[in-house]
XYZ file of C-alpha atoms in Angstrom:
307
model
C -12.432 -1.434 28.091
C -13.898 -4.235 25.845
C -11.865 -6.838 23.728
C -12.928 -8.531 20.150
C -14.278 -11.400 22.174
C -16.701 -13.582 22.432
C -17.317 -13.410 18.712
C -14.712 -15.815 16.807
C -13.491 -14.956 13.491
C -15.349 -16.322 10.908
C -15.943 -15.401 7.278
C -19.400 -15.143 7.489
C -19.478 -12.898 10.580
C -15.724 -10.397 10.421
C -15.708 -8.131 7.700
C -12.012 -7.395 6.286
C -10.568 -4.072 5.227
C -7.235 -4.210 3.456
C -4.957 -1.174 2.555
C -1.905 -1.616 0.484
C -2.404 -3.804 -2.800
C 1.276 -3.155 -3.824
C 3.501 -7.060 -4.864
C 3.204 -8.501 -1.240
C -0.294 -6.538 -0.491
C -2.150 -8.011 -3.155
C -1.284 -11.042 -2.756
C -1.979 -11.560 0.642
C -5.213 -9.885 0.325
C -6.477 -12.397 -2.493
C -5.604 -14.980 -0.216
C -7.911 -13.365 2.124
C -10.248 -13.088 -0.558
C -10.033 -17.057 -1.347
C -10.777 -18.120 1.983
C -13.772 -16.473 1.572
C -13.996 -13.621 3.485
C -15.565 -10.432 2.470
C -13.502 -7.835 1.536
C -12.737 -4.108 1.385
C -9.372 -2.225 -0.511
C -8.469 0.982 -0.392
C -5.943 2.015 -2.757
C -4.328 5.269 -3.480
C -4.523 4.442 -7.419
C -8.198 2.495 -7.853
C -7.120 1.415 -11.135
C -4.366 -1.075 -9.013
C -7.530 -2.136 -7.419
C -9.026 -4.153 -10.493
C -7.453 -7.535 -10.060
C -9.057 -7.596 -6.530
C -12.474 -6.475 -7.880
C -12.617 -9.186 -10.237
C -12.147 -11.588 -7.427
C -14.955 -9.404 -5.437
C -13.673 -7.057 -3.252
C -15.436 -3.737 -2.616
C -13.704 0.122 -3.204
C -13.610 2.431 -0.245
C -13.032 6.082 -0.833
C -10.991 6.682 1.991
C -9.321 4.735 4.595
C -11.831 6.624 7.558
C -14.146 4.724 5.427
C -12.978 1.234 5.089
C -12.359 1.534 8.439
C -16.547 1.886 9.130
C -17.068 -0.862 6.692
C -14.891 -3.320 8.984
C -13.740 -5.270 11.600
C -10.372 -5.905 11.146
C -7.801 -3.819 8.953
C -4.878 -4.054 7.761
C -2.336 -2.541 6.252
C 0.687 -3.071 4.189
C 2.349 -0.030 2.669
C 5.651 1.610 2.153
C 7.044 3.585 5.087
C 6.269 4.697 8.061
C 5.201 8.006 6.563
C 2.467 5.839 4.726
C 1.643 4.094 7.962
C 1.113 7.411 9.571
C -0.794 8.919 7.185
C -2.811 6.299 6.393
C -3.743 4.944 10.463
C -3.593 8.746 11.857
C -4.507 11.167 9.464
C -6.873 13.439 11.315
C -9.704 13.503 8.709
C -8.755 10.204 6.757
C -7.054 8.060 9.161
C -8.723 4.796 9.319
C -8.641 4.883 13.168
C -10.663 7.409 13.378
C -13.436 5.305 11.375
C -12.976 2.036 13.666
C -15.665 1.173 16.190
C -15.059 -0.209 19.434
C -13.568 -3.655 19.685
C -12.194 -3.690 15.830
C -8.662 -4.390 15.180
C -6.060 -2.537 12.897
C -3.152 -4.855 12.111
C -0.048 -3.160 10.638
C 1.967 -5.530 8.302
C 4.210 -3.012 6.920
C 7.996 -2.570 7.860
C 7.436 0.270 10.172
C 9.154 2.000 13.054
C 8.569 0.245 16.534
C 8.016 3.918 18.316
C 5.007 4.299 15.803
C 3.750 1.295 16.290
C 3.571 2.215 19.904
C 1.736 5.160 19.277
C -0.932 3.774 17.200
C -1.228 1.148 19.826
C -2.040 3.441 22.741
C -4.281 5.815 20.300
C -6.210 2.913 19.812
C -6.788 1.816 23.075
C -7.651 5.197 23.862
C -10.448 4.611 21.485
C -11.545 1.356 22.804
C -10.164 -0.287 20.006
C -7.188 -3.131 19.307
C -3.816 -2.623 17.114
C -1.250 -5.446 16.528
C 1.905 -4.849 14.841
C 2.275 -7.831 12.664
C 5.305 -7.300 9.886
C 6.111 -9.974 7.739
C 9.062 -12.362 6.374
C 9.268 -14.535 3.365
C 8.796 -12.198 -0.230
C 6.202 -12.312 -2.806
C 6.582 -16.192 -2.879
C 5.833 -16.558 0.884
C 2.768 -14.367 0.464
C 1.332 -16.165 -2.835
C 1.855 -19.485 -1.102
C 0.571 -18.311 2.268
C 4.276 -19.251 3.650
C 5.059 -15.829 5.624
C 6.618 -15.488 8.744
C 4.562 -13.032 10.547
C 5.839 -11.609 13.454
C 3.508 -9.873 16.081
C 3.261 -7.676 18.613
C 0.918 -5.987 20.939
C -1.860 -7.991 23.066
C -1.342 -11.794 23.027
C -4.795 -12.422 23.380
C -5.747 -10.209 20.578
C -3.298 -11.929 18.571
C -4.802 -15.257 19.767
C -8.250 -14.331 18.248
C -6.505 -13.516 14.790
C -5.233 -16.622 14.497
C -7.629 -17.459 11.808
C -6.726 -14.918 9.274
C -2.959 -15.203 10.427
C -3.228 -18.541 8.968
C -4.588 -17.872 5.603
C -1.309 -15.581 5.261
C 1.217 -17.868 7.086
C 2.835 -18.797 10.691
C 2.361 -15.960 13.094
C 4.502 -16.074 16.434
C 3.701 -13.682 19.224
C 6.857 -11.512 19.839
C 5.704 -9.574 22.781
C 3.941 -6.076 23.278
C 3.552 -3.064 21.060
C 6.303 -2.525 18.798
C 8.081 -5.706 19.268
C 7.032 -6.733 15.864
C 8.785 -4.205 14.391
C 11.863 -4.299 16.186
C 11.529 -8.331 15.522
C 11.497 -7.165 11.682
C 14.094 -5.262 12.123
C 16.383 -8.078 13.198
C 15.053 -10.181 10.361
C 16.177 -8.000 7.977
C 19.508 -7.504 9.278
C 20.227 -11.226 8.751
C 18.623 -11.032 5.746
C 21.060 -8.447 4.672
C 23.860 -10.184 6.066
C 22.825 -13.100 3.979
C 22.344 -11.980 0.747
C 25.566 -10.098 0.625
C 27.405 -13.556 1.972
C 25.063 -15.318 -1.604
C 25.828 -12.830 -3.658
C 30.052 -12.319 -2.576
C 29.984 -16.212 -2.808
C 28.699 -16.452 -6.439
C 30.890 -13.589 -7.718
C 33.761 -15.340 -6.357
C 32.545 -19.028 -7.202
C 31.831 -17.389 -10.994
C 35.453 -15.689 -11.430
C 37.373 -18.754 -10.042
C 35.809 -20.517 -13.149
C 33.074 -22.384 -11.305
C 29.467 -23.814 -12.146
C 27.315 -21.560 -10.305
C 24.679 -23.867 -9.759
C 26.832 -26.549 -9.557
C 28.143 -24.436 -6.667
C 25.507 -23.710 -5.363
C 23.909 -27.547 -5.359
C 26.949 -28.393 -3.717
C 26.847 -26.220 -0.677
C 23.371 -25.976 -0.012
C 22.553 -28.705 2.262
C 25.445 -27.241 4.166
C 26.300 -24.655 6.807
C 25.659 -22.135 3.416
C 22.721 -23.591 2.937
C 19.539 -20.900 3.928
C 16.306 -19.697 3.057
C 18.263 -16.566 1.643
C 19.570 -19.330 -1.034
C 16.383 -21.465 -1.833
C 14.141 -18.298 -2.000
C 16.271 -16.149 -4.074
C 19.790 -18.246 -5.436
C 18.209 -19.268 -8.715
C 16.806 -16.200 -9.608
C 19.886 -14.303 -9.390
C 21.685 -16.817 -11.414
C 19.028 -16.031 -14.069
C 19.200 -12.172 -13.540
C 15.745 -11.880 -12.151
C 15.303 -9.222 -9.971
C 11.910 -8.771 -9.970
C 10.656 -7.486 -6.588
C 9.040 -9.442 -3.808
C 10.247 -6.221 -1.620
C 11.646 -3.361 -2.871
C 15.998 -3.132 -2.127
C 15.004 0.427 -0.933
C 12.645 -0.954 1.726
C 16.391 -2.713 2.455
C 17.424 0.496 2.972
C 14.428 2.074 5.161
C 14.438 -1.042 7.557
C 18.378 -1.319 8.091
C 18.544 2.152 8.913
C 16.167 1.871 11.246
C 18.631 -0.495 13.462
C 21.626 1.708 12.814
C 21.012 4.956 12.112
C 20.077 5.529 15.993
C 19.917 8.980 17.300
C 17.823 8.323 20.291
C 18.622 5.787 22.849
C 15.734 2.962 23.195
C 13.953 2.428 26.221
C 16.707 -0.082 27.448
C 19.108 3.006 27.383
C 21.059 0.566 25.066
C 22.185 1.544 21.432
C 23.139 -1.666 19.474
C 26.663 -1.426 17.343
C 26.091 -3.669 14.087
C 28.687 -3.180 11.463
C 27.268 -5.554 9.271
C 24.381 -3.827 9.004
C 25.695 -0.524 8.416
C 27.909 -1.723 5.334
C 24.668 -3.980 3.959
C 22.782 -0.731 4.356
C 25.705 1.242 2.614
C 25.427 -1.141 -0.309
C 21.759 -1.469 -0.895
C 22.110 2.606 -0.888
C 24.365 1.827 -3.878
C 22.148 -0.296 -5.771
C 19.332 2.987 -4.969
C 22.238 5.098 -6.215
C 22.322 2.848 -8.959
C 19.213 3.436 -10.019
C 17.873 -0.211 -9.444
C 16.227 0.885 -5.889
C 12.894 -0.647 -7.171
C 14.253 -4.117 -8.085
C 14.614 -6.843 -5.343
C 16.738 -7.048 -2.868
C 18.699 -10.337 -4.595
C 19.436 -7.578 -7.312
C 22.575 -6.834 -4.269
C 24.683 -9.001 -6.489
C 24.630 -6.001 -9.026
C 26.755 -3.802 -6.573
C 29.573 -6.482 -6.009
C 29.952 -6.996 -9.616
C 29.927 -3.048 -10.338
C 32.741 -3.649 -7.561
C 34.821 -5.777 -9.488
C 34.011 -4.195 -13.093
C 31.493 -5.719 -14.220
């Protein structure tokens, strides 16, 4: 079977697809778009597509046919169930539309077994898939600051290198699926994290405290993390505005605890911690606030102490 090589990246020569134009999605794909690379969307809702347009980027009517119009795809949706749908979808799927050689690259918080599966129904079409989620929020993917974590062939991921650097830092995680499962982990400290920042400002508020004077205090410390710099002011001004979605919390979590197959280790992972961050971003869902940010966690321990 053949690989992407010789023919380096380039904006003149590799055509771009991009699916998924949602906070994160759009952002990284006008970044795309700025370094000059040509550019096709698909989007569920065209009108979302607009902003994009202006900047130049083409409409496909399907993903099947962005994926003829390109070289290398990707895609940055909600759920698995969107990932599916969207890469595998019998008479839509964009697979189905790639040629030989072209790449699919899945940025999406997705389950590592899927990503598997895509991966070997793509090779099985002579073609390349890299599971590539991402870390860092709506800032990180304005900026170009994400932590993009990728699995699947090394070398594949070697030749992406130059797109992977328009979004962020990518590091190679190991084959098929280990993205996701690296993702996975990510969010769990993430979690961990943001419940620790928002338990600490409740507390630091009630006890009569300066929150940012609190928060200046302790942040070149062992407190101190990108959890804090990314998202401490803005929940000490009550913006919750999404850079991910606190149900994606949810989705991703689960998909570390709530096991009900054993991996292909034949280990299951116990993680408490996860389990009760995943229990309380269901509450803020519960809530009602499911679409705000994840730093809108702090909402739940305040309903917690009547607030």
């Amino acid at each position: 079977m053949g690989t992407p090589y010789p023919n380096p990246i380039s904006p003149s020569q590799t055509r771009i697809g991009w699916i998924g134009i949602g906070v994160m999605g759009a952002a990284m794909a006008s970044r795309i778009l700025s370094a000059g690379y040509s550019l096709t969307i698909y989007a569920r809702t065209p009108s979302k597509a607009h902003p994009l347009q202006s900047q130049g980027a083409q409409l496909a009517d399907s993903p099947f046919q962005l994926a003829q119009l390109s070289d290398v795809v990707f895609t940055m949706v909600g759920h698995p169930s969107d990932v599916r749908s969207n890469v595998l979808d019998p008479e839509t799927g964009l697979l189905w539309g790639l040629r030989p050689n072209s790449v699919s690259v899945d940025m999406t918080s997705s389950d590592p077994a899927l990503a598997r599966e895509i991966f070997n129904a793509a090779r099985a079409k002579d073609c390349w898939t890299v599971d590539a989620p991402v870390s860092g929020g709506d800032i990180g993917a304005r900026e170009g600051k994400l932590a993009i974590l990728a699995g699947g062939d090394a070398s594949v991921v070697e030749w992406l290198a130059p797109l992977f650097d328009v979004l962020g830092k990518v590091t190679y995680v190991g084959p098929a699926g280990s993205g996701q499962n690296c993702k996975i982990a990510n969010q769990i400290v993430v979690g961990g994290n943001l419940l620790g920042l928002s338990e600490g400002l409740v507390f630091a508020q009630r006890a009569g405290l300066d929150v940012r004077q609190f928060m200046e205090a302790v942040r070149g410390g062992a407190a101190g993390s990108m959890v804090m710099e990314l998202f401490g002011e803005r929940i000490i001004g009550r913006d919750f505005r999404p850079g991910g979605f606190a149900e994606y919390m949810v989705k991703d979590l689960g998909m570390g605890v709530d096991v009900v197959e054993e991996n292909e280790e034949g280990r299951v992972a116990v993680l408490p911690g996860a389990a009760l961050c995943k229990q309380l971003f269901s509450a803020m869902v519960a809530n009602g606030d499911g679409k705000l940010g994840g730093q809108g966690l702090i909402t739940v321990i305040e309903r917690l102490n009547g607030k």
